[in-house]
Amino acid sequence: MHASQGRNVGLGLALASAFAFGGSGVAAKPLIEAGLDPLHLVWLRAGGAALVMLPVAWRHRALVRRRPALLAGFGLLAVAGVQACYFAAISRIPVGVALLVEYLGPALLLGWVRFVQRRPVSRAAAVGVVLAVGGLACVVEVWSGLGFDALGLLLAFGAACCQVSYFVLADHGSDGEDAADPIGVIAYGLLVGAAALTVVARPWGMDWALLAGQADMDGTVVPAALLLGWVVLVATVIAYLTGVLSVRRLSPQVAGVVACLEAVVATVLAWFMLGEHLSAPQVIGGAAVLAGALIAQTSTPKAASDGPVAGSTSGSMPGEGGEGGEGGEDGEDGRGIGRDERELPARSRAT
């Protein structure tokens, strides 16, 4: 697969992930308003998705022996950590403030790539992050309820750091000869995350009867089980699958900027489905987020340096066992490296 084609596929996957994640709030809010505790909803989300992915986890059970640290890190940080920190934060500070701090993740990710991994990042990616974060400030209308709570802000910052781990670990799993299949990483990440959230959420005290009832969506009565099914299947399983696969095709920092669209999607869907109308600043902010994502994903690759340039793997994705068919089409050699990556190292691994 040509490098530009792989990039386009990666962008499509990143957009799909942003829409899937962004649609979670529309389904979750009616459930919470019906009486379901937010932490219980998070546990149901992770636990339900883990059950769906259980056959996949069994198929890739060799990953437990080969990459235990990767699976544990992805489950504890990228799945459980983000959710637990965010919901704890919004119990102390306004939702808009917590959301903005959490979505500082792309900026923190650029700092990780530049100063920890010591890889160059493109100027366009940095500009895209600035635009996206500024746009998010307008989307969530951060000025409407700004309040200083040190612990709340610290928890929101913890959610941002965990969000960074999502992109870093998703990309890290593709490195080396022992590359982990992304589908298996997601399956075990959800299992580990669900187990960790069980301790935090303590679901044995949940009112299970709520799931058999109805929820109100802006005047429309919807079965609670249907909304939960959307949260589990679309906003979690599909969202994580497309998100991790997009990181494998794009660079983590570009995928992180595109992920900022989640807030825009959530706001627009809430407008149409929950009657939460957008203000003029929110519309302007949404446009800024879109512009930032576009600038980041169309950034010009930097020239090759002595070390690898921060970016994605090639358009192909190494897999396990019989799942390497797509890699064969891309022309990978035995080390999981495609022809495009060998011939164009700066282009295929740059922002």
XYZ file of C-alpha atoms in Angstrom:
351
model
C 0.000 0.000 0.000
C 1.386 3.417 -0.911
C 2.307 5.634 2.041
C -0.265 8.305 1.127
C -2.992 5.680 0.767
C -2.134 4.279 4.183
C -2.322 7.795 5.599
C -5.767 8.369 4.085
C -7.015 5.083 5.532
C -5.550 6.061 8.894
C -7.299 9.427 8.772
C -10.594 7.723 7.971
C -10.160 5.366 10.925
C -9.267 8.280 13.221
C -12.387 10.175 12.146
C -14.527 7.078 12.679
C -13.052 6.678 16.148
C -13.712 10.335 16.987
C -17.340 10.009 15.891
C -17.787 6.745 17.806
C -16.240 8.097 21.017
C -18.065 11.408 20.595
C -21.410 9.641 20.388
C -21.057 8.096 23.817
C -22.326 11.100 25.731
C -25.628 11.288 23.870
C -26.462 7.755 24.944
C -24.861 7.954 28.385
C -26.514 11.141 29.621
C -30.108 9.801 29.478
C -28.964 6.725 31.401
C -27.338 8.858 34.090
C -30.416 11.098 34.294
C -32.523 7.947 34.704
C -30.600 7.179 37.891
C -27.574 5.129 36.789
C -24.422 6.100 38.667
C -21.710 7.419 36.286
C -19.078 5.034 37.638
C -21.454 2.104 37.230
C -22.043 3.181 33.638
C -18.287 3.282 33.017
C -17.962 -0.220 34.461
C -20.827 -1.487 32.290
C -19.179 0.113 29.283
C -15.808 -1.524 29.838
C -17.207 -4.807 31.094
C -19.692 -5.176 28.238
C -17.020 -4.402 25.665
C -14.673 -6.888 27.319
C -17.317 -9.616 27.023
C -17.794 -8.812 23.320
C -14.040 -9.035 22.755
C -13.567 -12.167 24.890
C -13.376 -14.567 21.875
C -10.723 -12.289 20.364
C -8.779 -12.319 23.628
C -8.830 -16.129 23.647
C -7.562 -16.239 20.079
C -4.655 -13.964 20.998
C -3.947 -15.514 24.405
C -0.254 -15.794 23.506
C -0.056 -12.017 24.021
C -0.383 -12.530 27.777
C 2.981 -14.273 27.763
C 4.630 -12.180 25.055
C 3.564 -8.622 25.971
C 2.152 -8.591 29.535
C 3.398 -5.076 30.331
C 1.801 -3.611 27.193
C -1.561 -5.234 27.955
C -1.504 -4.173 31.608
C -0.508 -0.614 30.734
C -3.154 -0.259 28.056
C -5.884 -1.629 30.310
C -4.960 0.311 33.442
C -4.118 3.634 31.790
C -5.775 3.861 28.363
C -9.050 2.227 29.450
C -9.549 2.454 33.217
C -7.329 5.448 33.984
C -8.935 7.898 31.568
C -12.457 7.010 32.673
C -11.801 6.963 36.422
C -9.812 10.212 36.467
C -12.312 12.055 34.284
C -15.391 11.073 36.300
C -13.592 11.848 39.550
C -12.586 15.252 38.138
C -16.102 16.266 37.106
C -17.280 15.584 40.637
C -15.107 18.518 41.773
C -14.778 20.911 38.804
C -17.070 21.950 35.925
C -17.416 19.448 33.103
C -16.156 21.954 30.543
C -12.976 22.628 32.481
C -12.312 18.923 32.996
C -12.899 18.201 29.311
C -10.527 20.947 28.202
C -7.778 19.801 30.564
C -8.211 16.191 29.447
C -7.906 17.201 25.805
C -4.585 18.858 26.490
C -3.466 15.279 25.803
C -2.385 16.019 22.196
C -0.149 18.854 23.414
C 1.322 16.622 26.113
C 1.808 13.941 23.476
C 3.887 16.297 21.335
C 5.994 17.052 24.407
C 6.487 13.317 24.998
C 7.556 12.731 21.403
C 9.871 15.751 21.299
C 11.528 15.659 24.718
C 11.246 12.038 25.904
C 11.554 10.138 22.624
C 13.734 12.945 21.210
C 12.040 12.795 17.817
C 11.384 15.917 15.744
C 7.780 16.980 15.269
C 6.496 19.120 12.431
C 5.548 22.737 12.937
C 2.161 22.032 11.343
C 1.362 19.393 13.971
C 2.165 21.897 16.730
C -0.005 24.570 15.074
C -2.793 22.015 14.717
C -2.650 21.248 18.443
C -2.796 24.935 19.375
C -5.812 25.492 17.127
C -7.556 22.343 18.375
C -7.042 23.140 22.060
C -8.153 26.740 21.534
C -11.209 25.506 19.687
C -12.014 23.091 22.492
C -11.957 25.980 24.959
C -14.766 27.543 22.911
C -16.671 24.282 22.404
C -16.884 23.575 26.134
C -17.237 27.299 26.988
C -14.596 27.017 29.667
C -15.207 30.581 30.853
C -18.782 29.804 31.900
C -17.924 27.867 35.025
C -14.227 28.243 35.779
C -13.437 27.337 39.355
C -10.129 26.449 40.955
C -9.998 23.126 42.748
C -6.479 21.795 43.001
C -7.460 18.137 43.369
C -10.067 18.364 40.612
C -7.593 19.907 38.186
C -4.988 17.320 39.159
C -7.454 14.520 38.403
C -8.308 16.092 35.032
C -4.597 16.352 34.273
C -4.303 12.677 35.204
C -6.983 11.915 32.613
C -4.949 13.855 30.031
C -1.814 11.855 30.864
C -3.760 8.616 30.582
C -5.079 9.778 27.221
C -1.474 10.257 26.088
C -0.744 6.681 27.153
C -3.559 5.500 24.871
C -1.775 6.860 21.795
C 1.758 6.026 22.962
C 0.941 2.425 23.882
C -1.144 1.877 20.745
C 1.858 2.924 18.656
C 4.403 1.150 20.874
C 2.700 -2.178 20.293
C 3.641 -2.020 16.612
C 7.381 -1.773 17.239
C 9.981 -4.470 16.709
C 9.915 -8.025 15.508
C 7.546 -9.020 18.325
C 4.822 -6.609 17.228
C 1.522 -7.108 19.039
C -1.668 -7.476 17.042
C -3.743 -4.331 17.744
C -6.999 -6.271 18.009
C -5.535 -8.484 20.721
C -4.174 -5.458 22.598
C -7.625 -3.879 22.630
C -9.308 -7.088 23.786
C -6.965 -7.579 26.735
C -6.885 -3.851 27.485
C -10.658 -3.901 27.925
C -10.446 -7.004 30.135
C -7.791 -5.441 32.366
C -9.629 -2.115 32.419
C -12.929 -3.756 33.379
C -11.227 -5.647 36.210
C -9.630 -2.452 37.534
C -12.888 -0.498 37.286
C -14.675 -3.235 39.243
C -12.623 -2.243 42.283
C -13.397 1.464 41.794
C -17.069 1.288 40.767
C -18.154 -1.586 43.086
C -21.028 -2.615 40.800
C -22.535 -5.038 43.332
C -24.438 -2.036 44.703
C -25.892 -1.067 41.313
C -29.639 -0.927 40.670
C -29.849 -3.422 37.810
C -33.580 -2.768 37.369
C -32.719 0.552 35.712
C -31.362 -1.307 32.676
C -34.755 -2.930 32.093
C -36.544 0.408 32.167
C -36.805 3.445 29.895
C -34.748 6.604 29.518
C -35.805 10.008 28.224
C -33.906 11.478 25.266
C -35.207 15.029 24.818
C -38.811 13.900 25.125
C -38.365 10.582 23.324
C -38.621 7.437 25.434
C -35.838 4.986 24.602
C -35.159 1.546 26.161
C -32.222 1.821 28.545
C -30.798 -1.450 27.220
C -30.674 0.008 23.700
C -28.709 3.028 24.873
C -26.334 0.794 26.821
C -25.856 -1.358 23.720
C -24.829 1.733 21.750
C -22.368 2.758 24.462
C -20.799 -0.716 24.559
C -20.744 -1.694 20.878
C -20.270 1.630 19.083
C -18.787 4.038 21.610
C -16.374 1.474 23.054
C -15.683 -1.579 20.866
C -15.782 0.174 17.488
C -14.261 3.350 18.927
C -11.229 1.562 20.383
C -10.744 -0.665 17.339
C -10.740 2.196 14.858
C -8.742 4.406 17.218
C -5.863 1.978 17.772
C -5.737 1.011 14.102
C -5.567 4.696 13.148
C -2.574 5.223 15.441
C -0.815 2.335 13.688
C -1.276 4.099 10.318
C -0.838 7.708 11.426
C 1.577 9.141 13.948
C 0.365 9.204 17.561
C 0.445 13.015 17.616
C -1.641 13.379 14.447
C -4.173 10.809 15.660
C -4.279 12.688 18.955
C -5.182 15.966 17.281
C -7.901 14.319 15.173
C -9.268 12.821 18.407
C -10.067 16.383 19.537
C -13.016 16.138 17.150
C -14.686 13.935 19.763
C -15.710 17.012 21.745
C -17.131 18.646 18.625
C -19.061 15.504 17.697
C -20.408 15.189 21.239
C -21.556 18.812 21.260
C -23.240 18.643 17.838
C -25.011 15.361 18.629
C -26.203 16.795 21.942
C -27.623 19.731 19.969
C -29.650 17.535 17.642
C -30.582 14.653 19.945
C -30.736 16.169 23.431
C -31.815 19.719 22.594
C -28.618 21.278 23.958
C -28.191 24.158 21.519
C -24.822 25.465 20.380
C -23.807 29.051 21.007
C -21.848 31.154 18.511
C -18.524 30.602 20.359
C -19.115 26.842 20.289
C -19.673 26.905 16.535
C -16.486 28.940 16.057
C -14.607 26.599 18.374
C -15.787 23.558 16.437
C -14.485 25.117 13.236
C -11.122 25.752 14.931
C -10.879 22.111 16.051
C -11.634 20.955 12.506
C -8.986 23.312 11.132
C -6.422 22.096 13.659
C -7.057 18.453 12.815
C -6.825 19.177 9.090
C -3.557 21.091 9.419
C -2.007 18.375 11.575
C -2.926 15.475 9.283
C -1.771 17.279 6.117
C 1.550 18.357 7.617
C 4.644 18.053 5.466
C 7.002 15.288 6.650
C 10.311 16.441 8.080
C 13.550 15.266 6.607
C 15.121 12.116 7.940
C 17.537 12.520 10.834
C 20.012 10.238 12.542
C 17.161 8.621 14.478
C 13.641 7.730 13.503
C 11.297 10.647 12.955
C 8.201 10.647 15.124
C 5.330 9.197 13.199
C 3.318 6.149 12.383
C 4.324 2.781 11.214
C 3.827 2.119 7.527
C 0.377 1.710 6.083
C 0.478 -2.024 6.915
C -0.194 -3.446 10.353
C 1.714 -6.454 11.594
C -0.459 -9.175 12.981
C -0.290 -12.576 14.525
C -0.890 -15.915 12.956
C -3.301 -15.770 10.061
C -4.035 -12.052 10.452
C -1.037 -10.888 8.470
C -2.796 -10.973 5.104
C -3.029 -7.228 4.911
C 0.652 -6.923 5.629
C 1.451 -9.246 2.744
C -0.378 -6.962 0.358
C 1.679 -4.066 1.593
C 4.897 -5.903 0.919
C 6.178 -6.342 4.458
C 9.314 -8.302 5.052
C 9.804 -10.706 7.933
C 10.381 -7.875 10.372
C 6.998 -6.235 9.780
C 8.507 -3.413 7.693
C 6.829 -2.454 4.426
C 8.487 -1.477 1.159
C 7.288 2.115 1.489
C 8.845 2.399 4.929
C 12.227 1.107 3.774
C 12.311 3.313 0.698
C 10.806 6.452 2.279
C 11.747 6.406 5.977
C 11.060 10.097 6.528
C 7.741 10.076 4.678
C 6.269 7.007 6.328
C 7.326 7.846 9.860
C 6.921 11.623 9.926
C 4.043 13.741 11.020
